[in-house]
XYZ file of C-alpha atoms in Angstrom:
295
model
C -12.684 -4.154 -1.075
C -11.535 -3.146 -4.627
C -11.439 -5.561 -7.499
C -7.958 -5.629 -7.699
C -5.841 -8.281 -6.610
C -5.599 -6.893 -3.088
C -6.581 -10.187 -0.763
C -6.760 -10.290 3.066
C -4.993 -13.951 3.767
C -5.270 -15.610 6.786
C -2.093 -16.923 7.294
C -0.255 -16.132 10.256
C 3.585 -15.034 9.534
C 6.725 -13.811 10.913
C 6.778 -9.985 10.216
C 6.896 -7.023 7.444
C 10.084 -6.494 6.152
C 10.695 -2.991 4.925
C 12.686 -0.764 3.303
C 13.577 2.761 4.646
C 14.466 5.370 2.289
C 15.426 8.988 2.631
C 12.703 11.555 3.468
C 11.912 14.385 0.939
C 9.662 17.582 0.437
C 6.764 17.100 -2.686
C 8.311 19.610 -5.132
C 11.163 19.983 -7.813
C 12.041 18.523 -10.672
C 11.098 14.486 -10.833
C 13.733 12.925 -13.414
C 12.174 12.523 -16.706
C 12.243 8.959 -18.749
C 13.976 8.296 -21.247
C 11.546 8.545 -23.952
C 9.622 11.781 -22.972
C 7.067 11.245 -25.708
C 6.118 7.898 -24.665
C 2.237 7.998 -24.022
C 0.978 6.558 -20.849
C -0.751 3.006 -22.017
C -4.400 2.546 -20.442
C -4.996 0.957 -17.560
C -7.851 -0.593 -15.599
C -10.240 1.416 -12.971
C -9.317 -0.201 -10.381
C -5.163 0.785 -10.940
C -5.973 4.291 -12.045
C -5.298 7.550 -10.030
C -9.016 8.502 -8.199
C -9.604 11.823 -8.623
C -10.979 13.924 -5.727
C -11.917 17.808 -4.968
C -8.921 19.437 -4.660
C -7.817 20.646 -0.544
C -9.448 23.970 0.014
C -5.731 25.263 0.903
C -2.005 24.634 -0.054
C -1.256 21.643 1.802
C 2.199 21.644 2.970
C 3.736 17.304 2.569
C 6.525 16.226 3.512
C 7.707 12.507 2.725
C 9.389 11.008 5.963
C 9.842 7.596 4.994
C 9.037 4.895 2.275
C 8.751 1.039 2.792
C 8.759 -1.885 0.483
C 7.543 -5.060 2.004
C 6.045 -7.684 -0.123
C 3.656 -8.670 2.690
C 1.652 -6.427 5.283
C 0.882 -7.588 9.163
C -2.138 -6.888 10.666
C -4.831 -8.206 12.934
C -7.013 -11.486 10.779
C -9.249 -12.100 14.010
C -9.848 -9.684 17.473
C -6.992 -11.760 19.078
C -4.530 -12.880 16.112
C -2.327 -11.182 13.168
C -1.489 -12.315 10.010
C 0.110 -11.600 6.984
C -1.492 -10.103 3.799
C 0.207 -10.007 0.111
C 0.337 -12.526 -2.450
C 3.611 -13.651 -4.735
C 2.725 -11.441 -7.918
C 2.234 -8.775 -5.333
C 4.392 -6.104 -2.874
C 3.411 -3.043 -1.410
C 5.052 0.389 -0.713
C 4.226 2.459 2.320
C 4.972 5.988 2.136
C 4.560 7.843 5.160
C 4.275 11.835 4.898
C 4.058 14.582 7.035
C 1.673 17.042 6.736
C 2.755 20.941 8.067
C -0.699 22.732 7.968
C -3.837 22.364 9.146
C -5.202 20.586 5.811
C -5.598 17.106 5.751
C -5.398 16.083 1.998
C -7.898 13.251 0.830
C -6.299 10.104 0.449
C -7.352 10.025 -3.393
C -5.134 12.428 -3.756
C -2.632 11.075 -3.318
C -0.839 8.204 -5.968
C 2.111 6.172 -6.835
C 3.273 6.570 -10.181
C 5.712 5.002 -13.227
C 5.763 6.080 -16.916
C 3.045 3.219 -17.886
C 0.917 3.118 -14.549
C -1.051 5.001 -11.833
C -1.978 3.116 -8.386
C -4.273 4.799 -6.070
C -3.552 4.070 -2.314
C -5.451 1.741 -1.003
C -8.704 2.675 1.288
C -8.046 2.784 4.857
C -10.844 0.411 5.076
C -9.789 -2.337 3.169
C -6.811 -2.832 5.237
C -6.478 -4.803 7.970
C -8.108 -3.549 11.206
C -9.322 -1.212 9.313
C -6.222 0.776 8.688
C -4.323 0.071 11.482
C -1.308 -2.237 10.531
C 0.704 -4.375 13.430
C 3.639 -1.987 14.944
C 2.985 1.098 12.107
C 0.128 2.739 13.871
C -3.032 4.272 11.561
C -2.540 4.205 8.083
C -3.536 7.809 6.742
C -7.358 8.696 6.545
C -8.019 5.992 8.963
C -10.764 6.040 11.518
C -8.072 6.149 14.144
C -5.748 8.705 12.382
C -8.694 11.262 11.951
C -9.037 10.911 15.679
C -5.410 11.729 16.305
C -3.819 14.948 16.899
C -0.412 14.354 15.029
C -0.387 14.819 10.795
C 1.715 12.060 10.246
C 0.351 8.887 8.662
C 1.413 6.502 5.855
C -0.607 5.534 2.985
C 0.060 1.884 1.279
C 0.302 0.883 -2.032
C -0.525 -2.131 -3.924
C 1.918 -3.011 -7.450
C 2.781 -5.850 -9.170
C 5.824 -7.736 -7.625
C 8.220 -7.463 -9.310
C 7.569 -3.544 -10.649
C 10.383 -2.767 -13.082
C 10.435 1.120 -14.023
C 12.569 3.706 -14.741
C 10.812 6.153 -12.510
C 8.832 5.712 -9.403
C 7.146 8.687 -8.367
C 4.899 9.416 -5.478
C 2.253 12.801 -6.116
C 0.375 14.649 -3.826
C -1.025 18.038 -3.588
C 1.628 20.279 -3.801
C 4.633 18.079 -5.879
C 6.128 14.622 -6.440
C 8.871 12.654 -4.600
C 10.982 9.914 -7.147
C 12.222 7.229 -5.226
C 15.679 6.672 -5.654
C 17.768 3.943 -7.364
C 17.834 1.703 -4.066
C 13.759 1.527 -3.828
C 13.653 0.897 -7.451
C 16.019 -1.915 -7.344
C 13.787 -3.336 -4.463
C 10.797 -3.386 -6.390
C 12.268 -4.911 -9.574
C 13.043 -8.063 -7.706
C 10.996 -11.217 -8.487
C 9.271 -13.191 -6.190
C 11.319 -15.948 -4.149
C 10.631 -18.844 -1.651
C 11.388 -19.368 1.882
C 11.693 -22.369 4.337
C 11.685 -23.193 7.946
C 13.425 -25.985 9.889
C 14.996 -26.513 13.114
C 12.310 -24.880 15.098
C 13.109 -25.418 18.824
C 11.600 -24.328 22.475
C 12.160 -25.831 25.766
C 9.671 -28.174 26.997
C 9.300 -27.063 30.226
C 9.993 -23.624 31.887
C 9.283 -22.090 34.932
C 7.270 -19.164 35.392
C 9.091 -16.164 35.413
C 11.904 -17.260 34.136
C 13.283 -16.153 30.345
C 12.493 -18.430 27.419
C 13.572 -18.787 23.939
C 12.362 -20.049 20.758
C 14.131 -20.312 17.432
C 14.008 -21.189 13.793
C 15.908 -21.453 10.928
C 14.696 -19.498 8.162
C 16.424 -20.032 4.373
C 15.736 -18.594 1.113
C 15.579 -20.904 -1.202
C 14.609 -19.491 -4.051
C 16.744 -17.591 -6.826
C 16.470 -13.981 -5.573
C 17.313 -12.118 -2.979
C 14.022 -11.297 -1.008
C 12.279 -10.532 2.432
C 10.778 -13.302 4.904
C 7.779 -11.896 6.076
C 4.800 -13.765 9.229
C 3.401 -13.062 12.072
C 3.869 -14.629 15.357
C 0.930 -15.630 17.961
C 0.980 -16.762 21.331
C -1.596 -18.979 22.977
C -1.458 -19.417 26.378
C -0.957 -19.645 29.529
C -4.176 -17.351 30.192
C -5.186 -16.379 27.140
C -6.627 -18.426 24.074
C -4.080 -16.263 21.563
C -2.866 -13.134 21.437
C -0.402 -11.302 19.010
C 3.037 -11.294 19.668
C 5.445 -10.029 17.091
C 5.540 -9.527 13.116
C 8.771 -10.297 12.111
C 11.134 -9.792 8.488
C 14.257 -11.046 7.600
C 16.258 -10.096 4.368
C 18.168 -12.843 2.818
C 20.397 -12.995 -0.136
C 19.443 -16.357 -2.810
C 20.652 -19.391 -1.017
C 21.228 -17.990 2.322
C 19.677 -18.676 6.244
C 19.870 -17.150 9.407
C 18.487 -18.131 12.543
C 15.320 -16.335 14.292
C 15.281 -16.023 17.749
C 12.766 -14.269 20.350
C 12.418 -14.213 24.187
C 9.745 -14.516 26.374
C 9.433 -14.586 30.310
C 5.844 -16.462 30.928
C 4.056 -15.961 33.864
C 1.694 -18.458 35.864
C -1.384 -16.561 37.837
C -4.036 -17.156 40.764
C -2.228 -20.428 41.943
C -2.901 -22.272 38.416
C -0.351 -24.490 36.872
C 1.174 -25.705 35.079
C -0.243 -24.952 31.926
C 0.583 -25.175 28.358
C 1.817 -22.705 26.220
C 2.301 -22.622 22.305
C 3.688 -20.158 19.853
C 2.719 -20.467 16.607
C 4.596 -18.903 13.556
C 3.020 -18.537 10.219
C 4.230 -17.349 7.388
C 2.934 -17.277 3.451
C 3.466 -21.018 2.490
C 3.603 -23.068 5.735
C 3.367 -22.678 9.337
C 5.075 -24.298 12.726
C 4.451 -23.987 15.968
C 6.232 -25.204 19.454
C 4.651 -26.605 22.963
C 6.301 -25.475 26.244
C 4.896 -26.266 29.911
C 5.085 -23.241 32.539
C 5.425 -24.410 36.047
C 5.733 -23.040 39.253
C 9.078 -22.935 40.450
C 10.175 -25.629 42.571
């Protein structure tokens, strides 16, 4: 794992909110800054750009989407998911198609303002080793090289919040700015989030559709993104993933969370006890239901 502030946290949550942005070709013009003769200040290894051979061919890259979240989801155990990302942190996953047979290495790739380089973060270090919950491989993965498609998304690690004139993704062949809306995204501060009224029925039979809710607020001072992982334990299984989850909220505001399940009871046992258990950064709840047999 590198030395930077990157941490793998246990903590179950509700989901990874994103932001989608338009897609792009590497190439053209990236707007300059404002002072063009502003020197790029030093920074620390572990922030900087790694350098790698260059491909052996033109690569042809296409950027298909980019995603802010300031959390990622991914498998914390064989059998659970949780969320990763701390408050002074967010991450941008930028997911590019590549049109030729060359398959860039990921160090060439970087995220870039007028003061900083970020290198993506190794496939390795994420969770599952590269595979995020609901995305698929991240690029360079073990599971991406052993796909046939070129399209995978790389994830980077900034400070939360990143205020900069220019954001610019590079990769062999050009650069992609993201626009004013991305920007704006990652200039927001960190906020807080609560959970109440979190309700399930206590008994339900099996087969039949159940649903759980909460209500999620933000009650912090900025606008910001919910972000945990839901788990499921029982009836059957000792836990099991279930859903990662994001919710955007303005300062001050709450909506409530819902999600639907239809248990089932097996091999003539019952009933049993099931429990769904949503985690997020600072807290966690969970709710008890019994699944009988219908009467």
């Amino acid at each position: 794992m590198p030395s930077s502030s990157y941490t793998r946290r246990g903590a179950l949550s509700l989901g990874g909110s994103t932001l989608a942005l338009l897609a792009g070709c590497l190439g053209g013009q990236v707007p300059s800054s404002e002072d063009e003769s502003a020197t790029t200040e030093p920074t620390t290894q572990t922030n900087q750009a790694k350098t790698a051979p260059p491909t052996t061919e033109s690569a042809d890259v296409t950027v298909s989407n980019v995603e802010i979240t300031p959390e990622i989801v991914g498998l914390d155990s064989p059998d659970s998911i949780g969320t990763v990302g701390e408050r002074d942190e967010q991450f941008v996953l930028v997911t590019i198609l590549l049109g030729g047979e060359s398959r860039p290495a990921v160090g060439e790739f970087s995220l870039s303002t007028d003061e900083r380089d970020f290198s993506p973060i190794p496939p390795d270090d994420l969770p599952a080793y590269g595979h995020l919950w609901g995305r698929g491989p991240a690029y360079g993965s073990r599971a991406f090289e052993d796909k046939a498609g070129l399209s995978g998304y790389l994830v980077f690690q900034v400070p939360k919040p990143l205020d900069a004139s220019a954001v610019v993704f590079d990769g062999p062949g050009g650069q992609y700015a993201l626009d004013s809306t991305a920007r704006e995204r990652l200039a927001r501060p960190p906020t807080e989030f609560a959970v109440s009224e979190v309700t399930a029925p206590e008994t339900v039979e099996s087969m039949t559709e159940m649903s759980i809710s909460a209500s999620i607020e933000n009650v912090g001072s900025h606008d910001g993104t919910f972000v945990g992982a839901l788990n499921r334990v029982g009836p059957h299984v000792a836990y099991t993933p279930v859903k990662r989850v994001s919710v955007e909220l303005v300062a001050g505001a709450s909506t409530t969370w819902t999600y639907s399940y239809r248990p089932k009871l097996t091999g003539g046992n019952g009933p049993m006890s099931m429990r769904f258990k949503l985690n997020w950064r600072d807290g966690r709840v969970s709710t008890e239901t019994m699944v009988e047999w219908p009467s």
